[in-house]
Each structure stands twice: as C-alpha cells, then as structure tokens.
GROMACS .gro file of C-alpha atoms in nm:
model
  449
    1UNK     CA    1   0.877  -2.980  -0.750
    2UNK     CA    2   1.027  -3.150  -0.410
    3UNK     CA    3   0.749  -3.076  -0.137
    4UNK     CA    4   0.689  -2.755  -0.104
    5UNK     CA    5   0.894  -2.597  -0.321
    6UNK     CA    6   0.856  -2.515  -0.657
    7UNK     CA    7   1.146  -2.488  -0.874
    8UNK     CA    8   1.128  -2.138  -1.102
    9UNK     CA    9   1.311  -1.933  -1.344
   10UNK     CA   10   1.388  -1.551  -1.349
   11UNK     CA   11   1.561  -1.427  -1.624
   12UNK     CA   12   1.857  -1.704  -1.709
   13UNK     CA   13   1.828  -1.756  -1.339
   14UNK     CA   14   1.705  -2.041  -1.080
   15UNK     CA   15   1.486  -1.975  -0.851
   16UNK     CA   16   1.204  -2.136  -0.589
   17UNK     CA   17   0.921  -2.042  -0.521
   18UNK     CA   18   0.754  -2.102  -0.094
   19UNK     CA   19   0.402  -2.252  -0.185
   20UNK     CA   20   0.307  -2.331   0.224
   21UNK     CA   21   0.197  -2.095   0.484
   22UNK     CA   22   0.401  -2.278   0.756
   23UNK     CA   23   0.729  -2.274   0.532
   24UNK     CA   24   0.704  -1.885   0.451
   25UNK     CA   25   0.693  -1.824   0.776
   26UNK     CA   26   0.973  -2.011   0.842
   27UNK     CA   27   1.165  -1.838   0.617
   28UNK     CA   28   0.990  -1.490   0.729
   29UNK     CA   29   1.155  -1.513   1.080
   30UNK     CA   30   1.486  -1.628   0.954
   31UNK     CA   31   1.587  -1.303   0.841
   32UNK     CA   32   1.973  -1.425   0.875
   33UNK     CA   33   1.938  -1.660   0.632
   34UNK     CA   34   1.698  -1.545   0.410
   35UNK     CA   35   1.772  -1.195   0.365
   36UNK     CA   36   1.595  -0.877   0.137
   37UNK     CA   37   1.731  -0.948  -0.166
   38UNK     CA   38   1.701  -1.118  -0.534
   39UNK     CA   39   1.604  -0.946  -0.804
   40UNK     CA   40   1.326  -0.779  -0.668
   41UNK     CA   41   1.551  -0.589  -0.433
   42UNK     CA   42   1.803  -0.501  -0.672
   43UNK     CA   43   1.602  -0.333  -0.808
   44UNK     CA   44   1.389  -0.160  -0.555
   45UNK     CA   45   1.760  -0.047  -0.387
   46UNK     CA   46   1.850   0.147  -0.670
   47UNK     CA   47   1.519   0.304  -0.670
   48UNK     CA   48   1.501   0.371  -0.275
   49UNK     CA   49   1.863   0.310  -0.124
   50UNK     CA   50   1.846   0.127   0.173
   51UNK     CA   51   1.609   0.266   0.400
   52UNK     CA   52   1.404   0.025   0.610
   53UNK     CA   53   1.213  -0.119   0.298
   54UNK     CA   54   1.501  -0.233   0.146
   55UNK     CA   55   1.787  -0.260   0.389
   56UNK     CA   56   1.981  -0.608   0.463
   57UNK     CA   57   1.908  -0.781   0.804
   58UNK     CA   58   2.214  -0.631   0.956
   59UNK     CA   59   2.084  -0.279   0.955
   60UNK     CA   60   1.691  -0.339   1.002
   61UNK     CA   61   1.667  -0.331   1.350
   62UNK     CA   62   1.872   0.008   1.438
   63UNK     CA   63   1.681   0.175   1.150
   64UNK     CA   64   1.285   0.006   1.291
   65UNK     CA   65   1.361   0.120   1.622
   66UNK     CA   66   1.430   0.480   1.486
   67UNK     CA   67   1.149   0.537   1.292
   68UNK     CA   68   0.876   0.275   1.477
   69UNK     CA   69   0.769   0.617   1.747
   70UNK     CA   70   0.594   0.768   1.414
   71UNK     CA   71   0.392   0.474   1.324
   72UNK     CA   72   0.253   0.384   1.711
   73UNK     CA   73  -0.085   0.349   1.735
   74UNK     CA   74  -0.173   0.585   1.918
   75UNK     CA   75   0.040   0.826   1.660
   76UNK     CA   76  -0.196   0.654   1.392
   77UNK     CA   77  -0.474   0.796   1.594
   78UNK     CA   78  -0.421   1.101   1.639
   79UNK     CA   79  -0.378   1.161   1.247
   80UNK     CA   80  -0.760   1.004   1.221
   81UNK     CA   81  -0.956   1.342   1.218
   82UNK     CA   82  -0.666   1.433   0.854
   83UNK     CA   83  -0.762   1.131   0.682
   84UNK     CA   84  -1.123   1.147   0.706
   85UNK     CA   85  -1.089   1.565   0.600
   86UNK     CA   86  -0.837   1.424   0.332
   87UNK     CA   87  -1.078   1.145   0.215
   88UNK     CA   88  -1.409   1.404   0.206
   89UNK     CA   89  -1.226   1.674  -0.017
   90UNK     CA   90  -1.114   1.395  -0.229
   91UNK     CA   91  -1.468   1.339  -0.366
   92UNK     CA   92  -1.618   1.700  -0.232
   93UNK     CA   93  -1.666   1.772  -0.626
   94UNK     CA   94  -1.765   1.458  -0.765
   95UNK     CA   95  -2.147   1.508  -0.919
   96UNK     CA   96  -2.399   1.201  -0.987
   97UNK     CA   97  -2.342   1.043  -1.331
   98UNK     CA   98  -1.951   1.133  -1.363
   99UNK     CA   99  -1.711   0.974  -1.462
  100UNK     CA  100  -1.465   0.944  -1.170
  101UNK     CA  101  -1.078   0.816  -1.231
  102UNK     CA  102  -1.105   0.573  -0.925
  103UNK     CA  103  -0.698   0.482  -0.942
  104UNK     CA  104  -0.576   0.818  -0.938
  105UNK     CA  105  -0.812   0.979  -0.708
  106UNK     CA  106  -0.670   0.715  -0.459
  107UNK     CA  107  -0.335   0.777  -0.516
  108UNK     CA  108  -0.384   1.110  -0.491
  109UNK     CA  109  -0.535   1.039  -0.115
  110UNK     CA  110  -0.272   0.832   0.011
  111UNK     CA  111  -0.011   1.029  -0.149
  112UNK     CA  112  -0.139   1.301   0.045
  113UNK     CA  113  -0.205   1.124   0.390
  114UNK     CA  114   0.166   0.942   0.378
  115UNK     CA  115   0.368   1.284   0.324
  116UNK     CA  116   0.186   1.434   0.585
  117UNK     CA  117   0.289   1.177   0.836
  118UNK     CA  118   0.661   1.191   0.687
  119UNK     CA  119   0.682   1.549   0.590
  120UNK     CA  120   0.364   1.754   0.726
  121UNK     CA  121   0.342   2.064   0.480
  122UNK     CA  122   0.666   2.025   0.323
  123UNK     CA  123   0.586   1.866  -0.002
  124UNK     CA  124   0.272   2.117  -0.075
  125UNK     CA  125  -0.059   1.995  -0.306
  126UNK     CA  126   0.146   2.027  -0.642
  127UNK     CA  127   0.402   1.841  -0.550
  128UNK     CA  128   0.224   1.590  -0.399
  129UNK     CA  129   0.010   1.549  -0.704
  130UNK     CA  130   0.353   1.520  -0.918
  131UNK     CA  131   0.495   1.234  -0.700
  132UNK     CA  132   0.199   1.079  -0.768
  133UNK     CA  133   0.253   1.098  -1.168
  134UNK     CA  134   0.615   0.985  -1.103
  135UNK     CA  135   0.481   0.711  -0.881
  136UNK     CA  136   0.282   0.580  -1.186
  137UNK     CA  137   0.558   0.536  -1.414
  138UNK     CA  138   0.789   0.433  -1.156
  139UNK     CA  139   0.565   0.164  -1.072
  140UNK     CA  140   0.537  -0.006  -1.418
  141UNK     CA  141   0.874   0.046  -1.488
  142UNK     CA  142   1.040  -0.162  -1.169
  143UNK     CA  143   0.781  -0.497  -1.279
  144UNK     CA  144   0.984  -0.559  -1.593
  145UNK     CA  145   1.316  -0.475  -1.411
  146UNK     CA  146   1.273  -0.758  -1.154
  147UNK     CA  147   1.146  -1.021  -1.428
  148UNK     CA  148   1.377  -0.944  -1.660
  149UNK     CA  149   1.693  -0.877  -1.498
  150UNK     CA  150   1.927  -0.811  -1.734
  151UNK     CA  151   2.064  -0.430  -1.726
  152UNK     CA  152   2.188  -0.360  -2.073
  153UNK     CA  153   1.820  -0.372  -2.162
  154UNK     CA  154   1.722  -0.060  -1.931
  155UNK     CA  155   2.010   0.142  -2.042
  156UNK     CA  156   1.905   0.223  -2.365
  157UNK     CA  157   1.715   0.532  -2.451
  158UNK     CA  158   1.370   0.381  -2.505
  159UNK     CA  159   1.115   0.606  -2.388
  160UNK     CA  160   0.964   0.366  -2.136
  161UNK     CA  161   1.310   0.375  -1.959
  162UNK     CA  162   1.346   0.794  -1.994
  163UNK     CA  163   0.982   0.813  -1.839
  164UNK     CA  164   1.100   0.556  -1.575
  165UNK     CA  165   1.455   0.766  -1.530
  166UNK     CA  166   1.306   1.106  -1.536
  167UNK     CA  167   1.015   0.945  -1.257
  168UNK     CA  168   1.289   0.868  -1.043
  169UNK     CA  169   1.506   1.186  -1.012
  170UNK     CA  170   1.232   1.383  -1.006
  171UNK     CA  171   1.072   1.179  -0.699
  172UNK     CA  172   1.462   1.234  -0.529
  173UNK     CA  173   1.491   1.607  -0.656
  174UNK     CA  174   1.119   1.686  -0.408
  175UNK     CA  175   1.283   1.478  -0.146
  176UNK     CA  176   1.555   1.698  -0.153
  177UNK     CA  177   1.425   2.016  -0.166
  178UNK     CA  178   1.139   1.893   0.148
  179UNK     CA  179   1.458   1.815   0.312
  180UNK     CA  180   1.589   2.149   0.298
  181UNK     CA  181   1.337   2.371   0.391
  182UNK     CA  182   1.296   2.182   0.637
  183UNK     CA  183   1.651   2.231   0.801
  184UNK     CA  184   1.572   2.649   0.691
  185UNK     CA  185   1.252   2.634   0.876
  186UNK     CA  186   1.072   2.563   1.234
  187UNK     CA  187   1.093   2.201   1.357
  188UNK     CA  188   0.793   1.989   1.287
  189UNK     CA  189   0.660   1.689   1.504
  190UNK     CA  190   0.699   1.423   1.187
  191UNK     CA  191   0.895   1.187   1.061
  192UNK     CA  192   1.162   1.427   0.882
  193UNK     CA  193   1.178   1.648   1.227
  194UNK     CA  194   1.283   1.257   1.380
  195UNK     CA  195   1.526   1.184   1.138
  196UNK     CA  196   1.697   1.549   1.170
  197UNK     CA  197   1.660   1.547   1.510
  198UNK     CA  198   1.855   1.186   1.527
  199UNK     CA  199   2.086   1.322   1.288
  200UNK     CA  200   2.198   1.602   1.484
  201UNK     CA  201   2.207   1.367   1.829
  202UNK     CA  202   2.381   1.066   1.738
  203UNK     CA  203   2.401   0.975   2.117
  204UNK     CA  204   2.690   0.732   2.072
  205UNK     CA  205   2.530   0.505   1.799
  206UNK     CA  206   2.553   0.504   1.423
  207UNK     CA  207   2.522   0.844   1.258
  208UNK     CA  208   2.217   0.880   1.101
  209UNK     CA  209   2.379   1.056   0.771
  210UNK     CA  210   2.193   1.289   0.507
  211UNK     CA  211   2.167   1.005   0.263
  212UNK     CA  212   1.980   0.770   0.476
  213UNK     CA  213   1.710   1.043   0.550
  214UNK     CA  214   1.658   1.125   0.230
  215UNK     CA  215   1.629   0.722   0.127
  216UNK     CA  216   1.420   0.657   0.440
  217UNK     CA  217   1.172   0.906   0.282
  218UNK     CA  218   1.124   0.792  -0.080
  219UNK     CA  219   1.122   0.474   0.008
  220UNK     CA  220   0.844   0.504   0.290
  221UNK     CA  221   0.656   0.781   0.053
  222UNK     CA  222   0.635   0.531  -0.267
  223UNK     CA  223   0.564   0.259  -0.093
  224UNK     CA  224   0.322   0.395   0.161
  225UNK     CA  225   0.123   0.560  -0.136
  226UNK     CA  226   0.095   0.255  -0.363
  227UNK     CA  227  -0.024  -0.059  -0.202
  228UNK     CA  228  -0.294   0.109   0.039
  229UNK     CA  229  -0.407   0.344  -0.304
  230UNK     CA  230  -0.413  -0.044  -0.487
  231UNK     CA  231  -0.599  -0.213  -0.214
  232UNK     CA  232  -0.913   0.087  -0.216
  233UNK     CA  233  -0.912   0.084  -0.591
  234UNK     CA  234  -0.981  -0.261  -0.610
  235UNK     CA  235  -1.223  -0.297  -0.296
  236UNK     CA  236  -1.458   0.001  -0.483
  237UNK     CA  237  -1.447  -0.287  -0.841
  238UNK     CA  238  -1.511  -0.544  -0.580
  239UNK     CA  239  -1.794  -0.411  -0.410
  240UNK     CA  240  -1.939  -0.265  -0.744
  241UNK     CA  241  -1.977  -0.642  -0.838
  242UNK     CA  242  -2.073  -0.755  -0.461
  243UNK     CA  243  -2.420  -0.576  -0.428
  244UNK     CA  244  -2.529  -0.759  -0.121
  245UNK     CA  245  -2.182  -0.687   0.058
  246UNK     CA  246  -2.203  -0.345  -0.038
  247UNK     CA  247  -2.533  -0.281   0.127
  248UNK     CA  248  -2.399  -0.459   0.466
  249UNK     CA  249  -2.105  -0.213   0.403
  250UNK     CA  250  -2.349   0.116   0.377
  251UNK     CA  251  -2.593  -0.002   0.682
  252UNK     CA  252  -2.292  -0.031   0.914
  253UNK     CA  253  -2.161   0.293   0.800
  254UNK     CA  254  -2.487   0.493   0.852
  255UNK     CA  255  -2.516   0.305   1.174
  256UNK     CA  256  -2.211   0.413   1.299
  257UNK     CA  257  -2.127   0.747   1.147
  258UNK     CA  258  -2.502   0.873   1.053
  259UNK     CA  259  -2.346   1.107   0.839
  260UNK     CA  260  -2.056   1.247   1.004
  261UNK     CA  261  -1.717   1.206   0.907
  262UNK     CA  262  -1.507   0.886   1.151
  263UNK     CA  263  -1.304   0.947   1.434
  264UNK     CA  264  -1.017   0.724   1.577
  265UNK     CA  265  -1.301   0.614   1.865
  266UNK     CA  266  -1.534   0.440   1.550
  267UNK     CA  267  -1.230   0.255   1.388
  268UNK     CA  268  -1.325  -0.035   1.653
  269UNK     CA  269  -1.708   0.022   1.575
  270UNK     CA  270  -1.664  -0.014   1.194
  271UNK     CA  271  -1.633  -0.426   1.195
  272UNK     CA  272  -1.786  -0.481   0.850
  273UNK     CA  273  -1.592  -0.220   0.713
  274UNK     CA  274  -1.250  -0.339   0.819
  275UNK     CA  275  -1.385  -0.708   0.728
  276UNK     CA  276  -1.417  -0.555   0.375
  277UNK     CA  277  -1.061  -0.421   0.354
  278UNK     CA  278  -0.930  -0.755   0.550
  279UNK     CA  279  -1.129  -0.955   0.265
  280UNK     CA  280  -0.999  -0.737  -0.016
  281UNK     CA  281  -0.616  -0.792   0.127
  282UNK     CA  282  -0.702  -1.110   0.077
  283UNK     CA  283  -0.853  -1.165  -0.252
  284UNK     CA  284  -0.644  -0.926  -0.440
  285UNK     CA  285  -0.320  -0.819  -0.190
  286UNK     CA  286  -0.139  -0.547  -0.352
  287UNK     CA  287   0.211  -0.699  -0.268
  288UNK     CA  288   0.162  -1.010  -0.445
  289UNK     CA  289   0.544  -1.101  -0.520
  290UNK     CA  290   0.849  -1.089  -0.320
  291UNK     CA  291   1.193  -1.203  -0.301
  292UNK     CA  292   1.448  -1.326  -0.027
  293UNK     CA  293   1.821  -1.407  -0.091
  294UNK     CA  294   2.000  -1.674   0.139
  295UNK     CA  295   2.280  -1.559   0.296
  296UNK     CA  296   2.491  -1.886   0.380
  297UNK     CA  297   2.379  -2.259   0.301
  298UNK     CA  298   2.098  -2.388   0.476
  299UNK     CA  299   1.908  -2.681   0.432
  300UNK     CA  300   1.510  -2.587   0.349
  301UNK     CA  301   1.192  -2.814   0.322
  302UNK     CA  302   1.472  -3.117   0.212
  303UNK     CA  303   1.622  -2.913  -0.042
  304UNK     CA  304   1.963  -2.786  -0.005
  305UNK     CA  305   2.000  -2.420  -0.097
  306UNK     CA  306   2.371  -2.292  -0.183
  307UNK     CA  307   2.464  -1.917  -0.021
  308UNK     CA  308   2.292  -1.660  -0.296
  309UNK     CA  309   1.992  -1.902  -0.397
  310UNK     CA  310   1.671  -1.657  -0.466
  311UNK     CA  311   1.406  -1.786  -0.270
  312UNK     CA  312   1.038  -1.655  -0.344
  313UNK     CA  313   0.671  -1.662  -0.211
  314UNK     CA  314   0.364  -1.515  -0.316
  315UNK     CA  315   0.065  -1.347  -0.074
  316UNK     CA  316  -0.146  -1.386  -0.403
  317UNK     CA  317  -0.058  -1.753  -0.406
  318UNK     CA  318  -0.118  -1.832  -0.015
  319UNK     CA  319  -0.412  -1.645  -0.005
  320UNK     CA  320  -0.651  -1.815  -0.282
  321UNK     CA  321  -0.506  -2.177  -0.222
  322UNK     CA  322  -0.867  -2.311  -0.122
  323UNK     CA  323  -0.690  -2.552   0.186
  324UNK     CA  324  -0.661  -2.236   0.411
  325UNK     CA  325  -0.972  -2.033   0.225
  326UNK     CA  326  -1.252  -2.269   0.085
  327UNK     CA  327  -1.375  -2.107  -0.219
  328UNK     CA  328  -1.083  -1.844  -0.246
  329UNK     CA  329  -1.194  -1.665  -0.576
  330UNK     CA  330  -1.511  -1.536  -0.397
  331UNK     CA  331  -1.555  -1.203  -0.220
  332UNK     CA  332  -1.655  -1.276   0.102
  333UNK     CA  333  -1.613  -1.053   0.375
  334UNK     CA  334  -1.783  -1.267   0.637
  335UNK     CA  335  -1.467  -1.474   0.641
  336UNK     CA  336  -1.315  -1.191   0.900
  337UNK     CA  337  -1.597  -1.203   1.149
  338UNK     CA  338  -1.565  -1.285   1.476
  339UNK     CA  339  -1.692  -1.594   1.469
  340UNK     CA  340  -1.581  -1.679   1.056
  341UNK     CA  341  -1.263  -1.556   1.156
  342UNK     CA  342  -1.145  -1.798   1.452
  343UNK     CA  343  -1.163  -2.092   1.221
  344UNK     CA  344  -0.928  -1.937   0.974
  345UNK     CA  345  -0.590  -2.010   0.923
  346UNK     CA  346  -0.432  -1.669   1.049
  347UNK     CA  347  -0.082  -1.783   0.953
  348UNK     CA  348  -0.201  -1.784   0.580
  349UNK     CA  349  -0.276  -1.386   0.555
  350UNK     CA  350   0.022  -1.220   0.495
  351UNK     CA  351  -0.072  -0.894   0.302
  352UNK     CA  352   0.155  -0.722   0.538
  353UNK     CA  353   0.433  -0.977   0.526
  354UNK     CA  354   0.536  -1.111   0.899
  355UNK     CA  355   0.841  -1.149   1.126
  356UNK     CA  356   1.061  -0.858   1.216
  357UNK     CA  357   1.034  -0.726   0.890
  358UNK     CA  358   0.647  -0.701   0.887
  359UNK     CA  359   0.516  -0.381   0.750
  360UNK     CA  360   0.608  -0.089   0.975
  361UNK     CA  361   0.319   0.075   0.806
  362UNK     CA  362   0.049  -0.126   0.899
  363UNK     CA  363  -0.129  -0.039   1.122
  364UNK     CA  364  -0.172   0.322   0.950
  365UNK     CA  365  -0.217   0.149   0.644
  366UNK     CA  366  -0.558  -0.004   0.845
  367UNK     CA  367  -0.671   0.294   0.964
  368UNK     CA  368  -0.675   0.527   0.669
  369UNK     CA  369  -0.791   0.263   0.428
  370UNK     CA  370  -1.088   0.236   0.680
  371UNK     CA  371  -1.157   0.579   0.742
  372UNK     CA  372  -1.130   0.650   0.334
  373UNK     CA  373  -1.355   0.391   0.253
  374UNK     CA  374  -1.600   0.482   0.537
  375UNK     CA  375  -1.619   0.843   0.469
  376UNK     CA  376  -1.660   0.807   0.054
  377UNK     CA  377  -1.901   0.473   0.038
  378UNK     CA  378  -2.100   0.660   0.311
  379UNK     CA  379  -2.168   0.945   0.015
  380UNK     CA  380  -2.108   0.800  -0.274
  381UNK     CA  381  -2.170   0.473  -0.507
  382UNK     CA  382  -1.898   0.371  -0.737
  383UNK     CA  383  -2.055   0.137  -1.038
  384UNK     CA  384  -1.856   0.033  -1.392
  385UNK     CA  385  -1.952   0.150  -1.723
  386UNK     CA  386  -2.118  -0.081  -1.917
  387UNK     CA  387  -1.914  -0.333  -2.089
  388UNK     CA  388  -1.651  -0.591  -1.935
  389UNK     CA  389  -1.455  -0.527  -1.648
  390UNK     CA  390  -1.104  -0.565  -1.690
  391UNK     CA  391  -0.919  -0.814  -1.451
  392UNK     CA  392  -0.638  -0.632  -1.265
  393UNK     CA  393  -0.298  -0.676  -1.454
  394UNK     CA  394  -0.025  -0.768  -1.220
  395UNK     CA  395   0.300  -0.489  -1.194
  396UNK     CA  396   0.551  -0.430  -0.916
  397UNK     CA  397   0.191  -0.421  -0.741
  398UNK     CA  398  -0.149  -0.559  -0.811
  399UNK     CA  399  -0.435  -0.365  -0.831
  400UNK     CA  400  -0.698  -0.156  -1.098
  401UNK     CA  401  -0.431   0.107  -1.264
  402UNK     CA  402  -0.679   0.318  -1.457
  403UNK     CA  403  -1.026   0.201  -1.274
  404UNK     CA  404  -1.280   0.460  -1.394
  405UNK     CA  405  -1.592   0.442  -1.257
  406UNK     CA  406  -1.943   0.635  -1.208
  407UNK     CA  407  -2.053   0.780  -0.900
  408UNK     CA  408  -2.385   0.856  -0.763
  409UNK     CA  409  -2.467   1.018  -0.433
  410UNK     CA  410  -2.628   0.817  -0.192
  411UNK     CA  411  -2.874   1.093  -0.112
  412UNK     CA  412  -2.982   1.082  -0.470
  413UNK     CA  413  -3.053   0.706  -0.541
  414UNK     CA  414  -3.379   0.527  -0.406
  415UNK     CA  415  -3.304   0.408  -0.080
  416UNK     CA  416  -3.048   0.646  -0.018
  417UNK     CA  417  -2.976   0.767   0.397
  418UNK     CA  418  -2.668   0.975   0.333
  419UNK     CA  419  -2.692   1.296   0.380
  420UNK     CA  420  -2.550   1.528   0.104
  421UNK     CA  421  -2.370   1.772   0.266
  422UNK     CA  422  -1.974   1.611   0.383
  423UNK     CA  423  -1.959   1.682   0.789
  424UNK     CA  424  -1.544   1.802   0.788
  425UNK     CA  425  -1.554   1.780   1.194
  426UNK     CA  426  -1.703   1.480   1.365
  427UNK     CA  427  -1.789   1.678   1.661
  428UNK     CA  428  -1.826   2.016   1.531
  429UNK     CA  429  -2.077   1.907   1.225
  430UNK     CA  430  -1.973   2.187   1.019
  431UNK     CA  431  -2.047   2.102   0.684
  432UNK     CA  432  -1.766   2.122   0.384
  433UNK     CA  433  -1.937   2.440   0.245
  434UNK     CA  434  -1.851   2.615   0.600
  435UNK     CA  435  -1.487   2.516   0.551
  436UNK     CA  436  -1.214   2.659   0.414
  437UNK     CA  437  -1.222   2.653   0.024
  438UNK     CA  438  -0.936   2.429  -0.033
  439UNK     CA  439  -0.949   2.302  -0.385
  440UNK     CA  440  -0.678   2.046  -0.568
  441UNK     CA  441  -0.682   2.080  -0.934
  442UNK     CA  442  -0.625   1.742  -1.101
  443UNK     CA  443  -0.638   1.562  -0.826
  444UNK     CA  444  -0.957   1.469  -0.771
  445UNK     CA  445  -0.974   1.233  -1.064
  446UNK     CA  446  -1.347   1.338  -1.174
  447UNK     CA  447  -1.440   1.360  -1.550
  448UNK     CA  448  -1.801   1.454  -1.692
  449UNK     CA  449  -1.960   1.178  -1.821
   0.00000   0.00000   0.00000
C-alpha cells in the first residue's frame, strides 16, 4: 500500500484500488486519463455496446448531450403521476399475511417505469416482465466475468453461461423488435422517438446509426432497472430492522400524502423519505464496484501508473469508512437532514458516481425511488419471516436478490392511519377499484403464505 492506494489483483492481473474521497474524485474528473474501461467494462461492452454507459471519453459528450433532454427535471416530473399509478398496481393485490417476493416485485416496477421513459408502450407488460427474467441472469452472470477475466472459461457450454447467453439475445431480440414498430408506427415523445428522430436529422454531426440506438437502449433499460430495483429492495430489509425510522418514515408520509397517491409538487415535501433513500445509497449503494483504465502515463497519489493500468474504487468502500460517516454500519437516516447533513462530507457520497460521467439517470432514479417507496410504505408493512436475515451477497450489483417478505396493510395493524383503498389520481381521488382493471400476471411478486 503507498498512500492511498491499495495495490490489488484481478484475475492474473494488477490492479489498484482509490481508497480516498478526494483522490476518486480526482480521478472522476479526469476522464482523459482515466477512462471506462478494465475488466468491468469489457465486459459490460459486450453486453451493452457502447452507448453512454459504456462508451470511451471520446464519444461521451456528443452521445450526453443527445439523450440529456429526456432525463431534465422537469421531464422527470412530468412522468411523477406514472410512477406513483405504476408503484400502487404493483402491490394493488398484495393481502395481509402474504408472502410477497420483495426483489422481483421491484424489478418488475422499475422495469416498467424505465421502458416507459425509453420506449412508452413499445415493450408491452409481457415483455417487460421477460426483460426482467433476463435481467436476473444477466446480472449474476457479468459478476464472475469481471473477476475472473479469462474468456475460455465462459465459452463453454455450462448452463450458467447458456442462461447468461440466451439472457442476452433475448434482451437484444425485444430491443429490436421495440425498435421496429416503432419506425412502422406513430412517433412517440420518448427516448426512442429522440434517437429516430436524430437519426433521420443528422444536421451536419455524427450519424446517429441503427446500432447505437439499439445499444443506447439496452444499456439504459438494464441499467436503469437494476440499481434503483436494488436500492428499494434493500431500504424495505432496512427499515424492517429500523422500527423507529420506519415510523418517522410512515408519519411523514401520512402527513404529506394522507392517503393519496404523490405528485411531482410533494417530492420536495417528502424530506424523511428521500433522507431514507439518501441513507440507504449510502449504507448499501447498489453500484459498489467500478473500474477505470488509464489512457497514457500519469503520475497518481506518488505512484506512477503505465498507459493501460486498471485503476479501481469502491462507493461501498468510501461510504462506510467511519472518517467521513462516524458509525458507518448503522442505519441512520438523520445523517441527510438539513442540519446532519451540512456537516457531512458531500464529496464522500458517490452512489451516482461524479464528474461528467455522473449518472444521467439520476435524478429520475430520485424521484421514482421516492414516489415508490412513498406510495407502498404508506399502505403496506414489509417484515421478514422468522429466522436470520441473510446479508446481501455482492454481484455486478449489491442488493437483496430473492428478499421475500410479509406484508400487512397499514389499515389493518394497531395504530394503523392508511386508508385501504389505493387513491390512482392525486387530485381526482378515485380509488383503484374505479380504475381500469389492469392486472400483470407474475409480476406482482405475491405468494400466499
């Protein structure tokens, strides 16, 4: 160890890993020198071509600027009222005392809420709910690739690497046919309708070409659907075994929404909530692992780092080192308060990453996090079986990968202020039995107890 840095292997390879908040984002806003790439992004490239998740520095800013109109705020808000309708027919048929499969019901959600923003209609409810099975295996197939990359070992026909394999083409094969229906049908006012429309117009500039659409959309769809599905999963285990946050949690809630579903104008209004989701980030990020390449020699922290040297850092690691967050193990939301959260050391959260290659997708990210878990712990409890609960095993992400829990309505238990009935309009107050009766097969992730 020099400083710093701490010297790693992957594989037969060297590597270090960036163990201080000031150095990462050092390295962060380099993006000339220390470039996507490593292992990591190997990988992830042959998975998602090289749309803006993956792309090398020299290509990231045409292809931000290009997409960035979808993901403006005020974009974000607008697609409010479809997250919180989304979220409430998620758990419209859970009963008290089931058994509900926490992981994939949230999956299924953010699945749902990401292709919508990409594709609107185009990938219907089934398909949806299949990218979401591919998404699964995909996911705990690229974890071993990156740690052990060695690519004989993947091209044999185990059946780990046919489920991963079949995943894959199959994610590409709904891309595909999304893509042209699209080009068959009306225009739509989405991400796909922008990346036709810019394919059709190159106005001088780069031609945006028929591969890069399709790898701008799996790689925003996977990646969109995972980590914010990850993050809820594990904030509904956290607050299951934080019963004093969780109460804080349900009296700002019925505060704030007494009973209805959220709008874009509470977002601001629902502090504690977003303290809870800022807290969770924090305590268990879902992108816990990532990997830069350098592009030419540079000289880093002392240590002088050849052209090619895989350079690593860790949210996980920044986040619990107890010199930026005292006590980092705990759950404590009241870290992200107003007050709490002016003594913190801001340059230490990076659940999003930083620098110009910070998560285009955060800010929707925020939102329908927010609005999910306001709309289902206004309604609903989430508590473990009996027995141990399992600690989150680390993958391409980190989160709960087969959380089931049971749920009881609010109305039911002691104390309870929710009502029972799910308000679908904010303003209107119909009720989800005036609706119309939309109903997702599998994908509610409910089982009788």
């Amino acid at each position: 160890m020099q400083g710093d840095l701490v010297e790693i292997r992957l594989g037969p390879q060297r590597a270090w890993m960036v163990c201080h908040p000031e150095l990462v984002h050092r390295m962060l806003r380099d993006t000339r020198t220390f470039d996507k790439g490593g292992p990591q992004y190997d990988r992830l490239r042959a998975l998602m071509g090289d749309g803006v998740v993956t792309c090398p520095h020299a290509e990231h800013r045409r292809q931000r600027r290009l997409l960035q109109p979808t993901f403006r705020p005020a974009g974000v808000a607008a697609q409010t009222d479809a997250m919180a309708e989304e979220a409430a027919l998620m758990c419209r048929d859970w009963r008290s005392g089931q058994r509900v499969d926490v992981s994939a019901a949230t999956l299924g959600l953010t699945t749902r809420l990401i292709s919508g923003l990409l594709l609107s209609d185009s990938l219907g409810p089934a398909a949806a709910d299949e990218v979401r099975h591919c998404l699964a295996a995909i996911v705990r197939g690229l974890f071993v690739r990156t740690v052990i990359p060695v690519d004989a070992l993947f091209r044999l026909p185990t059946p780990a690497n046919r489920r991963y394999r079949r995943a894959v083409e199959r994610v590409r094969e709904l891309i595909d046919t999304a893509i042209e229906e699209r080009r068959r049908g009306a225009p739509r006012d989405d991400l796909l309708g922008l990346l036709l429309d810019a394919a059709a117009d190159a106005d001088g500039g780069p031609p945006v070409t028929d591969r890069e659409v399709h790898d701008q959309l799996v790689s925003l769809l996977l990646t969109g659907s995972e980590s914010p599905s990850m993050c809820l999963a594990s904030t509904f285990s956290l607050l299951a075994r934080h019963p004093e946050v969780e109460r804080r949690l349900h009296a700002e809630i019925d505060g704030v929404l007494a009973g209805r579903l959220p709008d874009a104008d509470d977002l601001p209004r629902l502090v504690y909530t977003r303290a809870v989701l800022t807290e969770t980030l924090r305590h268990s990020p879902p992108g816990w692992l990532f990997t830069r390449v350098t592009t030419r020699e540079t000289e880093f922290a002392g240590r002088r780092m050849p052209r090619g040297t895989t350079v690593l850092y860790s949210p996980y690691l920044l986040h619990h080192d107890p010199a930026s967050f005292p006590e980092p193990d705990r759950f404590m939301p009241e870290r992200w308060l107003e007050r709490e959260a002016a003594a913190r050391p801001q340059a230490a959260l990076i659940p999003f990453a930083a620098g110009s290659r910070k998560c285009i997708g955060d800010v929707f990210s925020m939102a329908e996090m927010t609005v999910a878990l306001a709309t289902i712990a206004g309604r609903w409890r989430l508590r473990h079986p009996a027995g141990r609960v399992t600690s989150p095993r680390p993958g391409a992400t980190l989160g709960p990968r087969s959380l089931t829990m049971i749920c009881t309505s609010r109305a039911d238990a002691p104390g309870g202020t929710a009502p029972h009935g799910l308000a679908l309009g904010s303003k209107a107050g119909t009720t989800i039995s005036g609706t119309k009766n939309i109903r997702r097969d599998g994908d509610n992730g409910v089982h009788h107890a």
